[in-house]
C-alpha atoms as one frame of an Amber mdcrd trajectory, in Angstrom:
protein
   0.000   0.000   0.000   2.885   2.311   0.803   4.466   1.632  -2.584   1.136
   2.359  -4.288   0.867   5.691  -2.470   4.443   6.501  -3.458   3.670   5.661
  -7.051   0.555   7.843  -7.014   2.552  10.664  -5.458   4.931  10.532  -8.447
   2.144  10.934 -10.974   1.976  14.444 -12.330  -1.585  15.670 -11.777  -0.906
  18.197 -14.492  -1.904  15.490 -16.962  -5.497  15.939 -15.797  -5.205  19.608
 -16.705  -3.896  18.558 -20.120  -6.942  16.347 -20.658  -9.084  19.401 -19.977
  -6.982  21.457 -22.404  -7.358  18.868 -25.184 -11.070  18.246 -24.534 -12.283
  20.989 -26.862 -10.296  19.587 -29.779 -11.556  16.084 -29.023 -15.206  17.056
 -28.724 -16.135  16.899 -32.440 -15.014  13.258 -32.381 -16.374  12.153 -29.019
 -19.504  14.324 -29.063 -20.720  13.132 -32.467 -21.399   9.714 -33.899 -19.681
   8.352 -36.991 -17.224  10.178 -39.279 -17.666  12.286 -42.417 -17.571  11.118
 -45.996 -15.894  13.081 -48.787 -12.603  13.411 -46.874  -9.603  11.096 -46.717
 -11.056   9.630 -43.535 -13.327   7.644 -45.836 -10.311   6.042 -47.508  -8.740
   5.139 -44.175 -11.979   3.517 -43.038 -12.052   1.203 -46.033  -8.346   0.400
 -45.656  -8.903  -0.562 -42.039 -11.860  -2.738 -43.032  -9.703  -4.467 -45.662
  -6.916  -5.022 -43.140  -9.425  -6.542 -40.725 -10.646  -8.923 -43.438  -7.065
 -10.005 -44.136  -6.039 -10.400 -40.494  -9.168 -12.390 -39.731  -8.205 -14.593
 -42.667  -4.765 -15.328 -41.220  -2.600 -12.701 -42.968  -1.176 -10.890 -39.929
   0.919  -8.434 -41.929  -0.529  -8.357 -45.430   1.127  -6.265 -48.098  -1.608
  -6.794 -50.685  -5.233  -5.595 -50.651  -7.101  -8.204 -52.759 -10.549  -6.572
 -52.815  -9.406  -3.210 -54.140  -9.175  -2.161 -57.791 -12.326  -4.039 -58.823
 -11.005  -7.177 -57.162  -7.721  -7.163 -59.102  -5.916  -6.099 -55.899  -2.892
  -3.877 -55.397  -0.028  -3.550 -52.870  -1.196  -0.530 -50.865  -0.160  -2.112
 -47.557   3.374  -2.695 -48.831   3.925   1.013 -49.355   1.660   2.913 -46.969
   2.632   3.383 -43.318   0.727   0.729 -41.319   0.690   1.897 -37.695  -2.605
   3.788 -37.621  -4.489   0.831 -39.088  -3.066  -1.610 -36.562  -3.937   0.760
 -33.732  -7.507   0.966 -34.982  -7.758  -2.771 -35.647  -8.442  -3.930 -32.037
 -11.271  -1.411 -31.795 -12.688  -2.495 -35.152 -12.690  -6.114 -33.998 -14.695
  -5.417 -30.835 -18.350  -6.502 -30.850 -20.794  -3.885 -32.178 -17.950  -1.672
 -33.461 -16.564  -1.217 -36.957 -13.835   0.448 -38.985 -15.433   3.867 -38.441
 -14.992   3.488 -34.680 -11.443   2.249 -35.180 -10.447   5.262 -37.266 -12.141
   7.671 -34.861 -10.234   6.086 -31.964  -6.914   6.745 -33.708  -7.833  10.382
 -34.385  -8.612  10.834 -30.682  -5.481   8.975 -29.609  -3.315  11.156 -31.840
  -4.625  14.370 -30.291  -4.133  13.012 -26.772  -0.566  11.975 -27.570   0.111
  15.418 -29.016  -1.082  16.961 -25.769   0.783  14.642 -23.432   4.011  14.731
 -25.456   4.113  18.500 -25.794   3.318  19.007 -22.126   5.853  16.454 -20.922
   8.698  17.810 -23.028   8.097  21.488 -22.258   7.340  20.823 -18.576  10.639
  18.979 -18.097  12.584  21.851 -19.638  10.667  25.016 -18.705   8.150  24.073
 -16.037   4.572  22.969 -15.641   2.842  26.251 -16.538   4.977  26.530 -19.664
   3.825  23.019 -20.513   0.156  24.032 -20.269   0.631  27.006 -22.583   2.713
  25.040 -25.092   0.105  22.278 -25.217  -2.708  24.726 -25.897  -0.651  26.460
 -28.583   0.082  23.163 -30.358  -3.266  21.414 -30.003  -5.200  24.484 -31.155
  -2.904  25.304 -34.044  -5.345  25.329 -36.982  -3.472  22.624 -38.867  -3.390
  20.263 -35.883  -6.869  20.979 -34.564  -8.906  21.271 -37.739  -7.171  21.074
 -41.116  -5.565  17.641 -40.813  -8.226  15.729 -38.846 -11.380  17.386 -40.196
 -10.919  19.357 -43.408  -8.587  16.758 -44.918  -9.361  13.720 -42.745  -5.798
  12.448 -43.118  -5.546   9.876 -40.349  -1.886   8.915 -40.696  -0.500  12.433
 -40.965  -2.705  13.668 -38.139  -1.518  10.837 -35.914   2.128  11.530 -36.761
   1.665  15.035 -35.324   0.892  13.347 -32.007   3.645  10.731 -32.058   6.420
  13.228 -32.803   6.167  15.176 -29.493   6.060  11.876 -27.619   9.216  10.692
 -29.377  11.032  13.953 -28.670  10.017  13.810 -25.026  11.170  10.205 -24.745
  14.596  11.069 -26.157  14.890  14.042 -23.813  14.100  11.866 -20.800  16.509
   9.200 -22.007  19.273  11.795 -22.314  18.797  12.787 -18.673  18.936   9.340
 -17.090  18.805   6.121 -19.101  16.630   3.408 -17.597  15.340   0.247 -19.271
  11.824   1.680 -19.492  12.926   4.993 -20.970  15.232   3.233 -23.408  12.568
   0.879 -24.755   9.992   3.672 -24.828  12.306   5.829 -26.928  13.131   2.992
 -29.354   9.489   2.070 -29.890   8.360   5.697 -30.260  11.045   6.365 -32.867
   9.756   3.324 -34.744   6.222   4.677 -34.326   7.238   7.988 -35.929   8.475
   6.098 -38.980   5.470   3.780 -39.119   2.899   6.583 -38.817   3.244   8.408
 -42.118   5.688   7.981 -45.001   6.505  11.626 -45.614   6.257  12.959 -42.070
   8.569  10.122 -41.006  11.363  11.693 -43.052  10.643  15.144 -41.661  10.259
  14.186 -38.025  13.126  11.685 -37.940  15.339  14.367 -39.477  14.260  16.876
 -36.830  14.863  14.377 -34.012  18.318  13.561 -35.346  19.135  17.258 -35.771
  17.925  17.920 -32.204  20.211  15.203 -30.815  23.236  16.521 -32.731  22.437
  20.088 -31.634  22.180  19.031 -28.009  25.544  17.260 -28.136  27.243  20.272
 -29.678  25.653  22.819 -27.327  26.229  20.641 -24.247  29.910  20.355 -25.131
  30.026  24.122 -25.637  28.571  24.716 -22.174  30.524  21.909 -20.534  33.583
  20.821 -22.569  34.006  17.787 -20.343  30.713  16.385 -21.679  31.499  13.245
 -23.682  29.683  11.919 -26.702  29.128   8.640 -24.877  26.692  10.338 -22.519
  24.455  10.836 -25.542  25.028   7.394 -27.008  21.679   6.057 -25.678  19.839
   8.763 -27.645  21.615   7.998 -30.905  21.270   4.295 -30.187  17.510   4.703
 -29.750  17.294   6.602 -33.031  19.293   3.928 -34.842  17.448   0.945 -33.390
  14.058   2.635 -33.795  14.893   3.017 -37.459  15.939  -0.628 -37.594  12.813
  -1.774 -35.792  10.678  -0.171 -38.513  12.753  -1.707 -41.316  10.060  -4.293
 -42.046   8.104  -1.392 -43.528  10.529   1.143 -44.987  13.129  -1.206 -46.477
  10.710  -2.935 -48.906   9.369   0.508 -49.826  12.875   1.476 -50.933  13.974
  -1.826 -52.483  10.675  -2.379 -54.292   9.974   1.246 -55.218  10.352   0.477
 -58.923   7.684  -2.229 -58.808   4.824   0.287 -58.567   3.815   3.550 -60.138
   4.964   6.476 -57.985   5.117   9.116 -60.703   1.510  10.116 -60.050   2.569
  11.354 -56.617   4.408  14.160 -58.407   2.392  16.722 -60.309   3.133  19.369
 -62.866   0.801  22.330 -62.739  -1.892  20.308 -60.979  -3.003  19.610 -57.427
   0.092  17.530 -56.664   2.614  20.088 -57.905   4.312  21.755 -54.949   4.635
  24.986 -56.953   0.876  25.524 -56.595   0.780  25.157 -52.817   3.196  27.689
 -51.383   1.746  30.044 -48.796   1.850  33.811 -48.645   2.667  35.806 -45.547
  -0.922  36.981 -45.601  -2.173  33.397 -45.389   0.286  32.421 -42.658  -0.727
  35.437 -40.578  -4.479  35.128 -41.223  -6.966  34.849 -38.371  -9.215  31.790
 -38.390 -12.785  32.734 -39.229 -16.136  31.066 -38.745 -16.923  27.986 -40.807
 -20.057  27.808 -42.937 -22.124  24.667 -42.440 -23.970  25.508 -45.642 -20.852
  24.987 -47.791 -19.730  21.711 -49.298 -16.193  22.649 -48.250 -16.156  25.413
 -45.619 -13.483  28.018 -46.243 -10.490  28.021 -43.930  -6.963  29.409 -43.950
  -3.709  27.492 -44.103  -2.462  29.620 -41.247  -0.375  29.208 -38.128  -2.892
  30.915 -35.846  -2.884  34.330 -34.205  -2.264  32.995 -30.691   0.542  30.842
 -32.034   2.250  33.867 -33.560   1.785  35.974 -30.436   2.920  33.409 -27.865
   5.608  31.885 -30.079   6.781  35.418 -30.790   6.960  35.998 -27.045   9.441
  33.141 -26.828  11.558  34.583 -29.643  11.587  38.013 -27.995  12.593  36.529
 -24.645  15.288  34.513 -26.399  16.692  37.652 -28.004  16.564  39.402 -24.621
  18.405  36.412 -23.120  15.645  35.876 -20.586  14.807  32.237 -21.311  16.035
  29.201 -19.466  18.051  26.799 -21.622  18.696  29.433 -24.302  20.663  27.106
 -26.589  17.935  24.518 -26.384  15.326  27.187 -27.160  17.425  28.459 -30.065
  17.115  25.085 -31.813  13.343  25.413 -32.033  13.599  29.007 -33.205  15.947
  27.939 -35.999  13.694  25.032 -36.962  10.704  27.367 -37.092  12.557  29.714
 -39.429  13.596  26.806 -41.679  10.087  25.354 -41.818   8.543  28.771 -42.398
  10.990  29.461 -45.206  10.109  26.158 -46.900   6.431  27.130 -46.991   7.065
  30.397 -48.839   7.458  30.790 -52.618  11.015  32.056 -52.125  12.026  28.470
 -51.250  11.038  27.071 -54.680  14.694  26.597 -55.779  15.285  24.440 -52.692
  12.274  22.271 -53.520  13.483  21.971 -57.092  16.998  21.013 -56.007  16.363
  18.441 -53.270  14.891  15.369 -55.017  12.826  14.130 -52.056  11.025  17.395
 -51.295   8.565  17.284 -54.243   7.098  14.092 -52.791   5.747  16.223 -49.932
   3.479  17.757 -52.613   2.136  20.513 -50.362   4.578  22.935 -48.699   1.804
  23.808 -46.263   2.199  20.243 -44.951   4.942  21.726 -42.763   2.411  23.779
 -40.808   2.047  21.060 -38.166   5.781  20.859 -37.454   6.074  24.652 -37.499
   3.202  24.819 -35.011   5.100  22.560 -32.638   8.185  24.778 -32.844   6.037
  27.779 -31.954   4.510  25.809 -29.085   7.927  25.115 -27.557   8.913  28.751
 -28.034   5.643  29.787 -26.375   6.447  27.558 -23.411   9.951  28.987 -23.056
   8.585  32.521 -23.386   5.914  31.866 -20.766   8.487  30.680 -18.243  10.658
  33.734 -18.951   7.709  36.130 -18.628   6.529  34.643 -15.327  10.064  34.760
 -13.941  10.616  38.312 -15.101   7.468  39.847 -13.607   7.722  37.747 -10.424
   3.980  37.631  -9.801   2.683  35.307  -7.141  -0.706  34.063  -6.007  -3.849
  35.035  -7.887  -2.032  37.356 -10.304   0.288  34.588 -11.450  -2.611  32.164
 -11.683  -4.714  34.541 -13.757  -1.817  35.230 -16.095  -1.089  31.513 -16.530
  -4.770  30.832 -17.157  -5.001  33.703 -19.644  -1.989  32.523 -21.617  -3.359
  28.978 -21.711  -6.904  29.813 -22.776  -5.864  32.403 -25.384  -5.148  29.767
 -28.076  -8.399  27.980 -27.205 -10.503  31.131 -27.456  -8.995  32.160 -30.791
  -9.550  28.606 -32.083 -13.260  28.535 -31.205 -14.431  29.074 -34.817 -12.702
  25.830 -35.804 -14.146  23.825 -32.916 -17.351  23.260 -34.868 -16.703  21.442
 -38.132 -19.816  20.994 -40.213 -21.989  18.106 -38.987 -21.831  14.883 -40.905
 -24.419  12.173 -41.521 -23.936   8.606 -40.398 -21.146   6.979 -42.387 -23.121
   3.787 -42.771 -21.961   0.169 -42.866 -18.516  -0.696 -44.187 -18.288  -3.758
 -46.425 -16.514  -4.776 -49.677 -19.546  -4.283 -51.928 -19.873  -0.641 -50.889
 -16.202  -0.079 -51.631 -16.632  -1.755 -55.021 -19.614   0.437 -55.893 -17.627
   3.567 -55.029 -14.896   2.370 -57.377 -17.522   1.807 -60.057 -18.600   5.444
 -59.769 -15.000   6.481 -60.391 -14.475   8.558 -57.260 -11.284   6.610 -56.631
  -9.744   3.195 -57.164  -8.171   1.175 -54.382  -8.467   4.103 -51.902  -6.182
   6.233 -54.065  -7.185   8.654 -56.794  -4.171   8.915 -59.094  -3.183   5.285
 -59.844  -0.350   5.476 -57.320   0.993   2.149 -56.039  -0.385   0.285 -59.072
   2.184  -2.297 -60.285   4.349  -0.972 -63.111   3.517  -4.071 -65.138   0.008
  -2.642 -65.578   0.213  -0.765 -68.877  -3.483   0.031 -68.885  -5.919   0.047
 -65.977  -8.487  -2.602 -66.985 -12.176  -1.965 -66.871 -14.402  -3.400 -64.203
 -15.326  -7.029 -64.903 -18.823  -7.807 -63.662 -18.069 -11.542 -63.425 -15.249
 -10.834 -60.973 -17.124  -8.405 -58.714 -20.249 -10.572 -58.638 -18.788 -12.187
 -55.530 -19.185  -8.868 -53.700 -22.910  -8.916 -54.456 -23.303 -12.591 -53.531
 -21.158 -12.417 -50.404 -18.816 -15.160 -51.632 -15.097 -15.250 -52.597 -14.374
 -13.621 -55.950 -13.943 -15.819 -59.003 -10.823 -14.367 -60.658 -10.589 -16.968
 -63.463 -10.855 -15.580 -66.974 -13.320 -18.250 -68.044 -13.956 -17.024 -71.607
 -10.243 -17.667 -72.304 -10.411 -21.349 -71.273 -10.032 -23.894 -74.100 -12.938
 -26.102 -75.070 -13.446 -28.930 -72.619 -11.397 -27.341 -69.844 -12.830 -27.059
 -66.338 -11.524 -24.952 -63.458 -12.892 -25.044 -59.917 -11.656 -22.158 -57.767
 -11.325 -22.098 -53.996 -10.145 -19.330 -51.690  -7.940 -20.970 -49.051  -7.245
 -17.606 -47.434  -7.508 -13.995 -48.613  -4.046 -14.257 -50.212  -4.062 -17.925
 -51.215  -6.168 -19.194 -54.105  -6.387 -22.800 -55.285  -7.638 -23.977 -58.671
  -8.454 -27.573 -59.560  -7.876 -27.820 -63.294  -8.838 -30.481 -65.825  -7.990
 -29.743 -69.450  -7.565 -31.865 -72.583  -4.700 -29.652 -73.751  -2.012 -27.301
 -72.528  -3.388 -23.840 -71.870  -2.767 -20.511 -70.149  -4.731 -20.012 -66.945
  -5.458 -16.291 -67.046  -6.390 -14.674 -63.736  -7.974 -11.314 -63.109  -5.229
 -10.556 -60.594  -2.475  -7.967 -60.951   0.999  -9.481 -60.997   3.443  -8.182
 -58.408   6.592  -9.467 -56.672   5.453 -11.986 -54.070   2.801 -13.786 -56.095
   3.949 -17.391 -56.516   2.295 -20.123 -58.558   2.646 -23.855 -57.946   1.291
 -26.741 -59.992   0.922 -29.922 -57.971   3.296 -28.437 -55.396   6.022 -27.442
 -57.873   6.841 -23.780 -58.416   6.238 -22.629 -61.985   7.189 -19.400 -63.677
   4.203 -17.245 -64.486   3.717 -15.084 -67.536   2.410 -11.559 -67.749  -0.867
 -10.730 -69.422  -0.451  -7.471 -71.282  -1.582  -4.732 -71.240  -3.585  -5.289
 -68.032  -0.660  -6.763 -66.091  -2.598  -9.853 -64.992  -1.041 -13.115 -63.777
  -0.953 -15.908 -66.382  -0.076 -19.484 -65.335   0.982 -21.997 -68.038  -0.827
 -25.278 -67.227  -0.126 -28.607 -68.957  -2.900 -30.903 -70.126  -4.539 -33.187
 -67.601  -5.793 -32.767 -64.042  -3.770 -30.528 -61.752  -3.986 -28.417 -58.634
  -2.758 -24.850 -59.150  -1.910 -22.803 -56.058  -1.462 -19.027 -56.346  -0.219
 -17.469 -53.157   1.197 -14.138 -52.016   4.459 -14.539 -50.086   7.414 -12.513
 -48.903  10.154 -11.591 -51.335  13.887 -11.670 -50.435  13.714  -7.903 -49.779
  10.844  -8.340 -47.325  12.541 -11.280 -45.621  15.691  -9.195 -45.205  13.607
  -6.382 -43.761  12.002  -8.714 -41.213  15.447  -9.991 -40.217  16.730  -6.452
 -39.654  13.666  -5.567 -37.572  14.086  -8.752 -35.546  17.758  -8.027 -34.904
  16.921  -4.435 -33.925  14.309  -5.686 -31.449  16.771  -8.184 -29.974  19.445
  -5.511 -29.690  17.003  -3.127 -27.995  16.083  -5.765 -25.421  19.744  -6.634
 -24.767  20.612  -2.973 -24.240  17.674  -2.644 -21.830  19.029  -5.602 -19.867
  22.484  -4.039 -19.837  21.132  -0.699 -18.608  19.258  -2.481 -15.839  22.386
  -4.402 -14.853  24.513  -1.254 -14.811  22.127   0.473 -12.445  21.659   3.436
 -14.803  25.345   4.270 -14.732  25.034   7.482 -16.667  24.676  10.566 -14.519
  21.303  12.190 -14.162  20.740  15.587 -15.687  18.296  17.886 -13.947  14.648
  16.896 -14.271  11.835  18.856 -12.719  10.135  17.038  -9.854   7.521  17.767
  -7.238   4.481  17.497  -9.478   2.440  15.307  -7.164  -0.160  17.988  -6.436
  -1.830  20.918  -8.125  -0.781  24.402  -7.025  -3.015  27.471  -6.960  -1.601
  28.411 -10.344  -2.610  25.009 -11.730  -6.130  25.385 -10.393  -6.444  28.758
 -12.097  -5.420  27.177 -15.388  -7.783  24.247 -14.927 -10.661  26.553 -14.006
 -10.018  28.819 -16.967  -9.848  25.938 -19.433 -12.962  24.229 -18.074 -14.814
  27.542 -18.012 -14.078  28.271 -21.681 -14.961  24.695 -22.613 -18.242  24.812
 -20.689 -19.300  28.127 -22.232 -18.426  26.755 -25.674 -20.300  23.461 -25.314
 -23.298  24.756 -23.364 -23.882  28.194 -24.869 -21.888  29.077 -27.985 -22.414
  25.815 -29.848 -26.102  25.212 -29.023 -26.974  28.761 -30.081 -24.987  28.456
 -33.348 -22.814  31.448 -32.560 -19.526  29.998 -33.772 -20.470  29.227 -37.386
 -22.444  30.369 -40.390 -25.375  28.252 -41.548 -26.161  29.299 -45.108 -29.405
  27.969 -46.553 -32.238  28.845 -48.954 -29.829  29.951 -51.712 -28.075  32.481
 -49.506 -24.301  32.344 -49.007 -23.811  34.229 -45.758 -20.030  34.742 -46.084
 -20.295  36.136 -49.654 -19.408  39.791 -50.122 -22.145  40.172 -52.727 -25.472
  38.335 -52.721 -27.478  37.587 -55.875 -29.551  34.885 -57.520 -28.817  33.978
 -61.123 -30.736  30.975 -62.439 -28.835  28.897 -64.973 -31.304  26.627 -66.724
 -33.095  25.705 -63.504 -30.085  23.493 -62.894 -27.623  25.621 -60.943 -27.948
  29.007 -59.270 -25.212  31.565 -58.745 -25.984  32.923 -55.272 -23.040  35.216
 -54.553 -19.502  36.258 -55.304 -16.405  37.773 -53.715 -13.744  39.843 -55.425
 -10.280  40.795 -54.304 -10.467  44.144 -56.101 -12.963  46.408 -57.806 -10.133
  48.357 -59.436  -6.845  47.083 -60.788  -3.943  48.015 -63.009  -2.598  46.279
 -66.121  -0.647  43.159 -65.158  -2.451  42.781 -61.827  -3.943  39.472 -60.712
  -7.542  39.499 -59.499  -9.373  36.765 -57.626 -13.116  36.216 -57.850 -14.908
  33.561 -55.781 -18.248  32.316 -57.106 -20.902  30.662 -54.949 -22.872  28.032
 -56.888 -25.714  25.840 -55.661 -27.411  22.971 -57.457 -31.187  23.388 -57.754
 -31.759  19.693 -58.482 -29.661  16.517 -58.715 -27.425  16.888 -61.751 -26.538
  14.228 -64.301 -24.075  16.362 -66.298 -20.647  17.636 -65.290 -20.660  21.335
 -66.130 -17.623  23.577 -66.455 -17.454  27.161 -65.169 -15.924  30.188 -66.869
 -15.119  33.750 -65.861 -14.621  36.308 -68.633 -13.359  39.877 -68.530 -14.814
  41.789 -71.481 -13.810  45.126 -72.961 -16.467  47.754 -73.776 -16.682  46.369
 -77.325 -17.335  42.843 -76.003 -13.911  41.368 -76.814 -12.313  38.972 -74.331
  -9.277  40.372 -72.486  -8.842  37.827 -69.654 -10.476  34.625 -68.527 -10.443
  31.697 -66.142 -11.950  28.249 -66.760 -12.554  25.359 -64.386 -13.177  21.815
 -65.523 -14.808  21.090 -62.160 -16.154  24.207 -60.417 -14.747  24.291 -56.912
 -12.763  21.147 -57.842 -16.014  19.253 -57.286 -17.740  17.513 -60.241 -21.239
  18.937 -60.548 -22.826  15.479 -60.767 -21.855  15.010 -57.120 -23.190  18.367
 -55.896 -25.780  18.212 -53.117 -28.821  20.438 -53.366 -28.665  21.771 -49.812
 -25.130  23.223 -49.849 -23.252  25.660 -52.040 -19.918  25.147 -53.805 -17.316
  27.908 -53.658 -15.471  28.237 -56.960 -12.366  30.468 -56.859 -11.155  31.951
 -60.159  -7.964  33.917 -60.681  -7.096  35.937 -63.781  -4.256  38.249 -64.747
  -4.873  41.408 -66.727  -2.687  41.927 -69.818   0.209  44.291 -69.098  -0.747
  46.525 -72.045  -4.473  46.702 -71.225  -5.839  50.253 -71.774  -7.531  51.994
 -68.827 -11.284  51.781 -68.752 -14.327  49.932 -67.489 -14.431  46.173 -68.076
 -17.354  43.839 -67.498 -16.767  40.609 -65.540 -19.204  37.813 -66.479 -19.519
  34.162 -65.551 -21.462  31.126 -66.623 -21.554  27.365 -67.048 -21.021  25.221
 -70.111 -20.400  21.676 -71.299 -16.925  21.725 -72.755 -17.218  18.417 -74.607
 -20.307  19.582 -76.536 -19.708  23.311 -76.668 -23.007  24.627 -75.284 -23.788
  26.871 -72.311 -26.499  26.742 -69.707 -28.983  29.578 -70.359 -29.440  32.392
 -67.848 -33.158  32.643 -67.022 -35.251  35.461 -65.659 -37.851  35.122 -62.901
 -40.400  33.904 -65.472 -38.114  31.141 -66.761 -37.263  32.913 -70.041 -33.691
  32.978 -71.327 -32.091  36.403 -71.111 -28.432  35.500 -71.683 -25.948  32.647
 -71.432 -23.767  34.330 -68.799 -24.307  36.556 -65.767 -22.685  39.922 -65.272
 -21.000  40.262 -61.905 -19.343  43.655 -61.752 -17.524  46.352 -63.589 -13.769
  46.214 -63.089 -12.046  49.566 -63.312  -8.611  49.362 -64.906  -6.478  52.315
 -63.900  -3.297  53.658 -65.417  -0.129  52.166 -64.027
């Protein structure tokens, strides 16, 4: 009992405050059922369901998803980071739960880890109050709180933003005093960083390695007697964590040429990094209210006002030499500058020079990491401010509470993502029907990770997918290609093992509707045979001699994957042996200072807890129920639009508003116009939108065209929400001054006709709607 009390006394009660801090960000997940469609969360749900099907069938670490791509399968699990799916899998397997619950659990877990990791790291270096402020700054950074988990629904990347602070904290604790528990925790968390998300793994592992090198160099500067060996556990944890995750990343590297990765790189499209740099205006923008009446509510790719203010406080205190651990703080300031630079257009030459950077696709992807750097700086600045003003009692408590709730208050508009309907049941037939509609194939939209032997993506074969409708294993035999008199009985031994009993009067080629890929092995009567490749679809073809035979087609590990498993196994063994050695040595390395005495909450802590709970209560009980935090456009009114109107295009689509960045411009200027469209009925045609700038004589001087208005095919538009369609045009540099008419409309590009503009009586009055007169001034 005494030992239990001692253990409880060592628990930092500040973690309960952190739960309160994170609660607001968690509420959209825990306060609502299900998850939204039309974001990447939908893809992750179907991937988790496929993994569950495979694991239940005996494939504990499958690298192939057999039900995707119209049943032809593809190796998504060989190339996509697996950790989030395995964390969601136990939840998915519980009675009465499904893949939706599993994915939601991982979103919640990621936010909690982000809170605990940020608090633990900052608390150990700058104190408990600094930890509260840093946690609020990070959790309520727009990218962490809303953009990744809600607007984009990217499960893996969102989770990586939570694992990274935990990994950094674990390395920091290990550097202070190695123990077996801290050592193993650090190794496994480093592996978790790598297994969370392919691209963020490179970024975060690089930052962790740079942090360790920086700490060694700055420690030796402060204390020349410091030896490199005192930091060997940290570098050892980084190395073995990397090795532990080799079962994933090594096959990705060694088998990178076996799949199509070129579609991950764009040129002038959505996946071209050139089109996703941020401006200073965007980075500094204040988060506004979301509109529940929009298909995609408008938000900024910003860092957050509170993040700038409190992170800036840390930078100011660093420059004034007021912060504790100034060299440690300087690292995060430098990293923030580097990450900020890489998000700006000025960094384009760097992106063009470093071959791995274009795979990040979106420079704004660095917002999460930059937010963490600001959070640490905010924590260091908070500690310096509290020390400098030397307030005590209620004043100190109120200041700590104010600094902590500031990021929460400024993030309130993003605490209410638009409500979503029930996701519905998750099963293979539903996935197959989505593929049939062409929204995506195999939970990817650009043919990435398709085997390179596939020269042409084959059409859907109804005979293959019939098994989805009947609830039976798919029949992947190309039966029309069988010779006369041949019979083939197919049996699914397991999800990745198919057996065919063949009886044929002649030699023939057994053609399977199954993409070929390294790992697929064919055996006839137990003997391995070399398969052929069916071009151009890239299907497996097995040469079968005449007579009766048993053909086994099975997915197995390749030499590269076996090597990867061996490296991971050796890394695990080495990690355990080092843990044993640390235990035997009695933690021989000296202990660096680590803040203690967190067994109770001080008055300052209670102020913070009260402030956080107060803001949360007001938000959940007053602001949200009374719809104060969001717009709710309806009845063909776009509340956020600068200009309201109603232009009826063929009783199909209405233009209900527009915004413009300028009513006057000069030659060579770029002008942005946002159009607000709303479908008046379900649409069966994909319309294109145009924006024309016309001179007084009616000639075209500038234009903008969109194949899919708002990047959303009109056939998928709902009738109860508007679509915001942003057009940008540049005026010719030699354009004469004058008044120019800006008009817009809709047309069918493939057939060359426009939707008519109708008056209130339903009569056509034009085929485009005039928006405004743009005044072009002399330069």
